[in-house]
Amino acid sequence: MFTISVSPFPGYPLVLRNTEPDHYAILGLDRKCTEDQIRAAYRILAKRFHPDVNQGSADAMERTQAINAAYETLSDPEKRSAYDQDRESRKAEKSKSPNRSGKADRNINQDVHLKIEEFLRGTTLDVKVNDPGNPEGPESYELIVPPETAPGSRFKVPRDGGGFVIVRAKAQPGFRFKVRGSDLRCDLKITAKRAAQGGSEILAGANGTMVRVPIPAGIARGETIRISGEGMPKPRGNRGDLLVRIMYRPEVKITRAGRR
């Protein structure tokens, strides 16, 4: 049995229980991140889990300590280099250990369906594994989905004892928007008068911000207007487009023959 559930602390980075802390994952960064990215990630997370914002939360305090420790290590070039070398050494030792054989057999592929706004704002997932072949019993991990994650992205969650849970994030259809690759599609109902005269309409975008939709005069029913940069995140940065299909009911007037 394998389950993934949403954590009540969205947007917090990956922290693996019963393992050495992964400072990169705690800050939501990869191994090739720059110093500027480290500082930016630290400022965002430190503000989010600051004690003044989360009064009385022991969990927030624990997370703040982990964030501070990660920043202290990665922001110092010498400490970061030593940390990277230590991780590589431990990885090499584990690969030579007899009880680490068969790691490929311990890999698990699992899809998870996220809401559109979770790709944009980020969220945290609880990853639970119940593997009868694991003598240690059920496993539990936390996985971050960072803000601006592209649909189809894969995350490798290291399992205790070797192997990975490989999680692919897929988009769940929303009430207002449909996902097509990196683009979003939706319908916008307007009046026949607006369609005839043109102008603009306002609708709420996928991330909650208001989006202005220009309406050309004489637009036809079913015609699509493309709003650049208001779609889903792309794998290599930036966002796709929002495709707005214009819908309206033409005015129909019926009178008896011979009368106007």
PDB file of C-alpha atoms in Angstrom:
ATOM      1  CA  MET A   1       0.000   0.000   0.000  1.00  0.00           C
ATOM      2  CA  PHE A   2       1.291   3.458  -0.894  1.00  0.00           C
ATOM      3  CA  THR A   3      -0.392   6.708   0.001  1.00  0.00           C
ATOM      4  CA  ILE A   4       0.336  10.392  -0.462  1.00  0.00           C
ATOM      5  CA  SER A   5      -1.565  13.024   1.502  1.00  0.00           C
ATOM      6  CA  VAL A   6      -1.335  16.788   1.741  1.00  0.00           C
ATOM      7  CA  SER A   7       0.444  18.247   4.770  1.00  0.00           C
ATOM      8  CA  PRO A   8      -1.089  21.101   6.798  1.00  0.00           C
ATOM      9  CA  PHE A   9       2.140  23.072   6.237  1.00  0.00           C
ATOM     10  CA  PRO A  10       2.153  23.762   2.463  1.00  0.00           C
ATOM     11  CA  GLY A  11       5.326  24.942   0.846  1.00  0.00           C
ATOM     12  CA  TYR A  12       7.786  23.483   3.399  1.00  0.00           C
ATOM     13  CA  PRO A  13      10.818  21.641   2.005  1.00  0.00           C
ATOM     14  CA  LEU A  14      11.661  17.985   2.157  1.00  0.00           C
ATOM     15  CA  VAL A  15      12.738  16.663   5.552  1.00  0.00           C
ATOM     16  CA  LEU A  16      13.424  12.960   5.823  1.00  0.00           C
ATOM     17  CA  ARG A  17      12.744  11.407   9.197  1.00  0.00           C
ATOM     18  CA  ASN A  18      15.378   9.108  10.722  1.00  0.00           C
ATOM     19  CA  THR A  19      18.080  10.293   8.288  1.00  0.00           C
ATOM     20  CA  GLU A  20      20.743  12.976   8.140  1.00  0.00           C
ATOM     21  CA  PRO A  21      19.209  16.368   7.264  1.00  0.00           C
ATOM     22  CA  ASP A  22      19.334  17.313   3.600  1.00  0.00           C
ATOM     23  CA  HIS A  23      20.189  21.010   3.788  1.00  0.00           C
ATOM     24  CA  TYR A  24      19.484  21.564   0.096  1.00  0.00           C
ATOM     25  CA  ALA A  25      16.029  20.001   0.282  1.00  0.00           C
ATOM     26  CA  ILE A  26      15.244  21.898   3.482  1.00  0.00           C
ATOM     27  CA  LEU A  27      15.700  25.149   1.537  1.00  0.00           C
ATOM     28  CA  GLY A  28      13.921  23.719  -1.517  1.00  0.00           C
ATOM     29  CA  LEU A  29      17.068  23.899  -3.684  1.00  0.00           C
ATOM     30  CA  ASP A  30      19.119  21.550  -5.841  1.00  0.00           C
ATOM     31  CA  ARG A  31      22.845  20.804  -5.559  1.00  0.00           C
ATOM     32  CA  LYS A  32      23.782  23.344  -8.261  1.00  0.00           C
ATOM     33  CA  CYS A  33      22.076  26.321  -6.615  1.00  0.00           C
ATOM     34  CA  THR A  34      23.842  29.687  -6.453  1.00  0.00           C
ATOM     35  CA  GLU A  35      24.592  31.820  -3.399  1.00  0.00           C
ATOM     36  CA  ASP A  36      21.848  34.255  -4.420  1.00  0.00           C
ATOM     37  CA  GLN A  37      19.313  31.409  -4.610  1.00  0.00           C
ATOM     38  CA  ILE A  38      20.368  30.202  -1.151  1.00  0.00           C
ATOM     39  CA  ARG A  39      19.865  33.671   0.357  1.00  0.00           C
ATOM     40  CA  ALA A  40      16.509  34.152  -1.382  1.00  0.00           C
ATOM     41  CA  ALA A  41      15.176  30.750  -0.261  1.00  0.00           C
ATOM     42  CA  TYR A  42      16.310  31.384   3.313  1.00  0.00           C
ATOM     43  CA  ARG A  43      14.563  34.780   3.499  1.00  0.00           C
ATOM     44  CA  ILE A  44      11.280  33.337   2.248  1.00  0.00           C
ATOM     45  CA  LEU A  45      11.258  30.308   4.576  1.00  0.00           C
ATOM     46  CA  ALA A  46      12.569  32.165   7.624  1.00  0.00           C
ATOM     47  CA  LYS A  47       9.726  34.660   7.279  1.00  0.00           C
ATOM     48  CA  ARG A  48       7.121  31.922   6.756  1.00  0.00           C
ATOM     49  CA  PHE A  49       8.082  29.956   9.882  1.00  0.00           C
ATOM     50  CA  HIS A  50       9.176  32.841  12.116  1.00  0.00           C
ATOM     51  CA  PRO A  51       7.996  32.386  15.744  1.00  0.00           C
ATOM     52  CA  ASP A  52       6.127  35.708  15.609  1.00  0.00           C
ATOM     53  CA  VAL A  53       4.025  34.369  12.726  1.00  0.00           C
ATOM     54  CA  ASN A  54       3.508  30.908  14.240  1.00  0.00           C
ATOM     55  CA  GLN A  55       3.073  31.650  17.925  1.00  0.00           C
ATOM     56  CA  GLY A  56       2.980  28.578  20.116  1.00  0.00           C
ATOM     57  CA  SER A  57       3.853  26.181  17.286  1.00  0.00           C
ATOM     58  CA  ALA A  58       6.560  23.704  18.298  1.00  0.00           C
ATOM     59  CA  ASP A  59       6.595  22.376  14.752  1.00  0.00           C
ATOM     60  CA  ALA A  60       7.337  25.830  13.322  1.00  0.00           C
ATOM     61  CA  MET A  61      10.156  26.247  15.848  1.00  0.00           C
ATOM     62  CA  GLU A  62      11.670  22.924  14.802  1.00  0.00           C
ATOM     63  CA  ARG A  63      11.428  23.861  11.154  1.00  0.00           C
ATOM     64  CA  THR A  64      12.995  27.268  11.828  1.00  0.00           C
ATOM     65  CA  GLN A  65      15.961  25.565  13.489  1.00  0.00           C
ATOM     66  CA  ALA A  66      16.372  23.278  10.478  1.00  0.00           C
ATOM     67  CA  ILE A  67      16.186  26.265   8.084  1.00  0.00           C
ATOM     68  CA  ASN A  68      18.793  28.194  10.079  1.00  0.00           C
ATOM     69  CA  ALA A  69      21.129  25.193  10.214  1.00  0.00           C
ATOM     70  CA  ALA A  70      20.788  24.644   6.470  1.00  0.00           C
ATOM     71  CA  TYR A  71      21.503  28.302   5.695  1.00  0.00           C
ATOM     72  CA  GLU A  72      24.485  28.422   8.055  1.00  0.00           C
ATOM     73  CA  THR A  73      26.041  25.473   6.237  1.00  0.00           C
ATOM     74  CA  LEU A  74      25.251  26.321   2.623  1.00  0.00           C
ATOM     75  CA  SER A  75      25.917  30.075   2.813  1.00  0.00           C
ATOM     76  CA  ASP A  76      29.539  29.456   3.862  1.00  0.00           C
ATOM     77  CA  PRO A  77      31.576  28.161   0.868  1.00  0.00           C
ATOM     78  CA  GLU A  78      33.974  26.155   3.074  1.00  0.00           C
ATOM     79  CA  LYS A  79      31.193  24.578   5.131  1.00  0.00           C
ATOM     80  CA  ARG A  80      29.200  23.831   1.972  1.00  0.00           C
ATOM     81  CA  SER A  81      32.206  22.141   0.333  1.00  0.00           C
ATOM     82  CA  ALA A  82      32.823  20.008   3.425  1.00  0.00           C
ATOM     83  CA  TYR A  83      29.123  19.124   3.623  1.00  0.00           C
ATOM     84  CA  ASP A  84      29.052  18.068  -0.039  1.00  0.00           C
ATOM     85  CA  GLN A  85      32.168  15.929   0.396  1.00  0.00           C
ATOM     86  CA  ASP A  86      30.708  14.280   3.490  1.00  0.00           C
ATOM     87  CA  ARG A  87      27.481  13.448   1.650  1.00  0.00           C
ATOM     88  CA  GLU A  88      29.403  11.926  -1.251  1.00  0.00           C
ATOM     89  CA  SER A  89      31.523   9.859   1.151  1.00  0.00           C
ATOM     90  CA  ARG A  90      28.477   8.511   2.984  1.00  0.00           C
ATOM     91  CA  LYS A  91      26.802   7.739  -0.326  1.00  0.00           C
ATOM     92  CA  ALA A  92      29.858   5.801  -1.485  1.00  0.00           C
ATOM     93  CA  GLU A  93      29.998   3.835   1.782  1.00  0.00           C
ATOM     94  CA  LYS A  94      26.341   2.895   1.528  1.00  0.00           C
ATOM     95  CA  SER A  95      26.793   1.688  -2.049  1.00  0.00           C
ATOM     96  CA  LYS A  96      29.556  -0.683  -0.878  1.00  0.00           C
ATOM     97  CA  SER A  97      27.546  -2.026   2.053  1.00  0.00           C
ATOM     98  CA  PRO A  98      26.302  -5.629   1.543  1.00  0.00           C
ATOM     99  CA  ASN A  99      22.838  -4.817   2.883  1.00  0.00           C
ATOM    100  CA  ARG A 100      22.391  -2.135   0.211  1.00  0.00           C
ATOM    101  CA  SER A 101      22.155  -4.585  -2.666  1.00  0.00           C
ATOM    102  CA  GLY A 102      18.993  -4.671  -4.684  1.00  0.00           C
ATOM    103  CA  LYS A 103      18.287  -0.922  -4.468  1.00  0.00           C
ATOM    104  CA  ALA A 104      16.644  -0.942  -7.856  1.00  0.00           C
ATOM    105  CA  ASP A 105      14.087  -3.412  -6.533  1.00  0.00           C
ATOM    106  CA  ARG A 106      13.201  -0.956  -3.778  1.00  0.00           C
ATOM    107  CA  ASN A 107      12.355   1.869  -6.189  1.00  0.00           C
ATOM    108  CA  ILE A 108       8.663   2.765  -6.365  1.00  0.00           C
ATOM    109  CA  ASN A 109       7.023   4.939  -9.017  1.00  0.00           C
ATOM    110  CA  GLN A 110       3.894   6.777  -7.944  1.00  0.00           C
ATOM    111  CA  ASP A 111       1.748   9.531  -9.480  1.00  0.00           C
ATOM    112  CA  VAL A 112       0.075  12.215  -7.396  1.00  0.00           C
ATOM    113  CA  HIS A 113      -2.604  14.585  -8.691  1.00  0.00           C
ATOM    114  CA  LEU A 114      -2.258  18.167  -7.464  1.00  0.00           C
ATOM    115  CA  LYS A 115      -4.528  21.146  -7.785  1.00  0.00           C
ATOM    116  CA  ILE A 116      -3.529  23.848 -10.250  1.00  0.00           C
ATOM    117  CA  GLU A 117      -2.854  26.352  -7.464  1.00  0.00           C
ATOM    118  CA  GLU A 118      -0.558  23.857  -5.702  1.00  0.00           C
ATOM    119  CA  PHE A 119       1.769  23.871  -8.718  1.00  0.00           C
ATOM    120  CA  LEU A 120       1.841  27.666  -8.591  1.00  0.00           C
ATOM    121  CA  ARG A 121       2.069  28.240  -4.832  1.00  0.00           C
ATOM    122  CA  GLY A 122       3.780  25.023  -3.743  1.00  0.00           C
ATOM    123  CA  THR A 123       2.683  22.455  -1.192  1.00  0.00           C
ATOM    124  CA  THR A 124       4.054  19.701   1.036  1.00  0.00           C
ATOM    125  CA  LEU A 125       3.114  16.033   0.726  1.00  0.00           C
ATOM    126  CA  ASP A 126       3.230  13.196   3.240  1.00  0.00           C
ATOM    127  CA  VAL A 127       4.685  10.119   1.542  1.00  0.00           C
ATOM    128  CA  LYS A 128       3.815   6.885   3.347  1.00  0.00           C
ATOM    129  CA  VAL A 129       5.099   3.464   2.260  1.00  0.00           C
ATOM    130  CA  ASN A 130       3.877   0.137   3.647  1.00  0.00           C
ATOM    131  CA  ASP A 131       6.319  -2.396   2.213  1.00  0.00           C
ATOM    132  CA  PRO A 132       5.981  -5.957   3.575  1.00  0.00           C
ATOM    133  CA  GLY A 133       9.603  -6.518   2.566  1.00  0.00           C
ATOM    134  CA  ASN A 134      10.870  -3.779   4.870  1.00  0.00           C
ATOM    135  CA  PRO A 135      11.719  -5.251   8.300  1.00  0.00           C
ATOM    136  CA  GLU A 136      11.639  -1.769   9.845  1.00  0.00           C
ATOM    137  CA  GLY A 137       7.908  -1.479   9.170  1.00  0.00           C
ATOM    138  CA  PRO A 138       5.957   1.413   7.607  1.00  0.00           C
ATOM    139  CA  GLU A 139       7.940   4.373   6.262  1.00  0.00           C
ATOM    140  CA  SER A 140       6.980   8.029   6.406  1.00  0.00           C
ATOM    141  CA  TYR A 141       8.598  10.983   4.643  1.00  0.00           C
ATOM    142  CA  GLU A 142       7.772  14.549   3.690  1.00  0.00           C
ATOM    143  CA  LEU A 143       8.190  15.903   0.181  1.00  0.00           C
ATOM    144  CA  ILE A 144       8.090  19.516  -0.920  1.00  0.00           C
ATOM    145  CA  VAL A 145       6.548  20.611  -4.195  1.00  0.00           C
ATOM    146  CA  PRO A 146       8.172  24.037  -4.624  1.00  0.00           C
ATOM    147  CA  PRO A 147       6.278  27.035  -6.010  1.00  0.00           C
ATOM    148  CA  GLU A 148       6.271  27.294  -9.811  1.00  0.00           C
ATOM    149  CA  THR A 149       6.566  23.532 -10.320  1.00  0.00           C
ATOM    150  CA  ALA A 150       5.741  22.337 -13.831  1.00  0.00           C
ATOM    151  CA  PRO A 151       3.148  19.557 -14.285  1.00  0.00           C
ATOM    152  CA  GLY A 152       4.891  16.256 -14.969  1.00  0.00           C
ATOM    153  CA  SER A 153       7.826  17.048 -12.681  1.00  0.00           C
ATOM    154  CA  ARG A 154       9.373  14.073 -10.878  1.00  0.00           C
ATOM    155  CA  PHE A 155      10.735  13.992  -7.324  1.00  0.00           C
ATOM    156  CA  LYS A 156      13.036  11.296  -5.913  1.00  0.00           C
ATOM    157  CA  VAL A 157      12.406  10.652  -2.231  1.00  0.00           C
ATOM    158  CA  PRO A 158      15.216   8.511  -0.708  1.00  0.00           C
ATOM    159  CA  ARG A 159      13.902   5.546   1.273  1.00  0.00           C
ATOM    160  CA  ASP A 160      15.424   4.382   4.533  1.00  0.00           C
ATOM    161  CA  GLY A 161      17.515   1.350   3.640  1.00  0.00           C
ATOM    162  CA  GLY A 162      18.051   2.338   0.005  1.00  0.00           C
ATOM    163  CA  GLY A 163      16.002   2.972  -3.082  1.00  0.00           C
ATOM    164  CA  PHE A 164      13.628   5.826  -3.910  1.00  0.00           C
ATOM    165  CA  VAL A 165       9.993   6.724  -4.110  1.00  0.00           C
ATOM    166  CA  ILE A 166       9.801   8.464  -7.486  1.00  0.00           C
ATOM    167  CA  VAL A 167       6.796  10.785  -7.397  1.00  0.00           C
ATOM    168  CA  ARG A 168       5.410  12.324 -10.581  1.00  0.00           C
ATOM    169  CA  ALA A 169       3.182  15.377 -10.067  1.00  0.00           C
ATOM    170  CA  LYS A 170       0.229  15.486 -12.460  1.00  0.00           C
ATOM    171  CA  ALA A 171      -2.370  18.231 -12.784  1.00  0.00           C
ATOM    172  CA  GLN A 172      -5.862  17.636 -11.453  1.00  0.00           C
ATOM    173  CA  PRO A 173      -8.574  19.286 -13.574  1.00  0.00           C
ATOM    174  CA  GLY A 174     -10.055  22.319 -11.860  1.00  0.00           C
ATOM    175  CA  PHE A 175     -13.580  23.690 -11.780  1.00  0.00           C
ATOM    176  CA  ARG A 176     -12.717  26.724 -13.922  1.00  0.00           C
ATOM    177  CA  PHE A 177      -9.495  25.785 -15.699  1.00  0.00           C
ATOM    178  CA  LYS A 178      -8.320  22.871 -17.818  1.00  0.00           C
ATOM    179  CA  VAL A 179      -4.628  22.089 -18.219  1.00  0.00           C
ATOM    180  CA  ARG A 180      -3.201  21.528 -21.696  1.00  0.00           C
ATOM    181  CA  GLY A 181       0.556  21.116 -21.377  1.00  0.00           C
ATOM    182  CA  SER A 182       1.811  24.399 -19.944  1.00  0.00           C
ATOM    183  CA  ASP A 183      -1.333  26.281 -21.018  1.00  0.00           C
ATOM    184  CA  LEU A 184      -4.599  26.785 -19.167  1.00  0.00           C
ATOM    185  CA  ARG A 185      -8.002  26.999 -20.836  1.00  0.00           C
ATOM    186  CA  CYS A 186     -11.214  28.526 -19.534  1.00  0.00           C
ATOM    187  CA  ASP A 187     -14.495  30.031 -20.752  1.00  0.00           C
ATOM    188  CA  LEU A 188     -15.535  33.645 -20.243  1.00  0.00           C
ATOM    189  CA  LYS A 189     -19.211  34.578 -20.569  1.00  0.00           C
ATOM    190  CA  ILE A 190     -19.908  38.128 -21.751  1.00  0.00           C
ATOM    191  CA  THR A 191     -22.937  40.009 -23.022  1.00  0.00           C
ATOM    192  CA  ALA A 192     -23.766  40.365 -26.694  1.00  0.00           C
ATOM    193  CA  LYS A 193     -23.371  44.132 -26.246  1.00  0.00           C
ATOM    194  CA  ARG A 194     -19.797  43.693 -24.989  1.00  0.00           C
ATOM    195  CA  ALA A 195     -19.055  41.396 -27.926  1.00  0.00           C
ATOM    196  CA  ALA A 196     -20.361  44.000 -30.355  1.00  0.00           C
ATOM    197  CA  GLN A 197     -18.690  47.048 -28.818  1.00  0.00           C
ATOM    198  CA  GLY A 198     -15.501  45.451 -27.496  1.00  0.00           C
ATOM    199  CA  GLY A 199     -13.644  46.568 -24.388  1.00  0.00           C
ATOM    200  CA  SER A 200     -12.227  44.452 -21.593  1.00  0.00           C
ATOM    201  CA  GLU A 201     -13.328  42.028 -18.885  1.00  0.00           C
ATOM    202  CA  ILE A 202     -11.665  40.961 -15.645  1.00  0.00           C
ATOM    203  CA  LEU A 203     -11.399  37.367 -14.422  1.00  0.00           C
ATOM    204  CA  ALA A 204      -9.567  35.691 -11.546  1.00  0.00           C
ATOM    205  CA  GLY A 205      -6.458  33.874 -12.716  1.00  0.00           C
ATOM    206  CA  ALA A 206      -5.279  30.476 -11.517  1.00  0.00           C
ATOM    207  CA  ASN A 207      -3.201  32.000  -8.703  1.00  0.00           C
ATOM    208  CA  GLY A 208      -6.005  34.321  -7.567  1.00  0.00           C
ATOM    209  CA  THR A 209      -4.747  37.523  -9.184  1.00  0.00           C
ATOM    210  CA  MET A 210      -7.055  39.502 -11.450  1.00  0.00           C
ATOM    211  CA  VAL A 211      -6.388  39.158 -15.185  1.00  0.00           C
ATOM    212  CA  ARG A 212      -7.555  41.680 -17.791  1.00  0.00           C
ATOM    213  CA  VAL A 213      -8.985  40.117 -20.956  1.00  0.00           C
ATOM    214  CA  PRO A 214      -9.157  42.468 -23.968  1.00  0.00           C
ATOM    215  CA  ILE A 215     -12.326  41.971 -26.037  1.00  0.00           C
ATOM    216  CA  PRO A 216     -12.063  43.035 -29.703  1.00  0.00           C
ATOM    217  CA  ALA A 217     -15.212  44.614 -31.159  1.00  0.00           C
ATOM    218  CA  GLY A 218     -17.278  42.123 -33.138  1.00  0.00           C
ATOM    219  CA  ILE A 219     -15.669  39.040 -31.611  1.00  0.00           C
ATOM    220  CA  ALA A 220     -17.319  35.766 -32.600  1.00  0.00           C
ATOM    221  CA  ARG A 221     -18.703  33.198 -30.189  1.00  0.00           C
ATOM    222  CA  GLY A 222     -16.138  30.526 -29.393  1.00  0.00           C
ATOM    223  CA  GLU A 223     -13.187  32.691 -30.394  1.00  0.00           C
ATOM    224  CA  THR A 224     -10.135  32.292 -28.135  1.00  0.00           C
ATOM    225  CA  ILE A 225      -8.042  35.087 -26.644  1.00  0.00           C
ATOM    226  CA  ARG A 226      -4.504  34.259 -25.522  1.00  0.00           C
ATOM    227  CA  ILE A 227      -3.166  35.904 -22.346  1.00  0.00           C
ATOM    228  CA  SER A 228       0.607  35.465 -22.225  1.00  0.00           C
ATOM    229  CA  GLY A 229       2.294  34.235 -19.037  1.00  0.00           C
ATOM    230  CA  GLU A 230      -0.873  33.326 -17.099  1.00  0.00           C
ATOM    231  CA  GLY A 231      -0.712  29.565 -17.629  1.00  0.00           C
ATOM    232  CA  MET A 232       1.111  26.758 -15.814  1.00  0.00           C
ATOM    233  CA  PRO A 233       4.830  26.788 -14.947  1.00  0.00           C
ATOM    234  CA  LYS A 234       7.157  25.431 -17.622  1.00  0.00           C
ATOM    235  CA  PRO A 235       9.944  22.906 -16.866  1.00  0.00           C
ATOM    236  CA  ARG A 236      12.666  25.428 -17.767  1.00  0.00           C
ATOM    237  CA  GLY A 237      11.100  28.493 -16.192  1.00  0.00           C
ATOM    238  CA  ASN A 238       8.432  31.052 -17.060  1.00  0.00           C
ATOM    239  CA  ARG A 239       4.781  30.145 -17.525  1.00  0.00           C
ATOM    240  CA  GLY A 240       2.542  29.116 -20.357  1.00  0.00           C
ATOM    241  CA  ASP A 241      -0.472  31.056 -21.569  1.00  0.00           C
ATOM    242  CA  LEU A 242      -4.105  31.368 -20.527  1.00  0.00           C
ATOM    243  CA  LEU A 243      -6.483  30.637 -23.401  1.00  0.00           C
ATOM    244  CA  VAL A 244      -9.853  32.289 -22.825  1.00  0.00           C
ATOM    245  CA  ARG A 245     -12.776  31.132 -24.958  1.00  0.00           C
ATOM    246  CA  ILE A 246     -15.394  33.856 -25.347  1.00  0.00           C
ATOM    247  CA  MET A 247     -19.001  32.762 -24.838  1.00  0.00           C
ATOM    248  CA  TYR A 248     -22.158  34.850 -25.182  1.00  0.00           C
ATOM    249  CA  ARG A 249     -25.773  34.534 -26.259  1.00  0.00           C
ATOM    250  CA  PRO A 250     -26.705  36.545 -29.364  1.00  0.00           C
ATOM    251  CA  GLU A 251     -29.708  38.780 -28.936  1.00  0.00           C
ATOM    252  CA  VAL A 252     -32.832  37.320 -30.567  1.00  0.00           C
ATOM    253  CA  LYS A 253     -35.996  39.354 -31.068  1.00  0.00           C
ATOM    254  CA  ILE A 254     -39.163  37.685 -32.333  1.00  0.00           C
ATOM    255  CA  THR A 255     -42.253  39.595 -33.477  1.00  0.00           C
ATOM    256  CA  ARG A 256     -45.291  38.793 -35.497  1.00  0.00           C
ATOM    257  CA  ALA A 257     -44.858  39.108 -39.247  1.00  0.00           C
ATOM    258  CA  GLY A 258     -45.458  42.657 -40.480  1.00  0.00           C
ATOM    259  CA  ARG A 259     -44.527  44.279 -37.200  1.00  0.00           C
ATOM    260  CA  ARG A 260     -41.231  45.748 -36.149  1.00  0.00           C
TER     261      ARG A 260
END
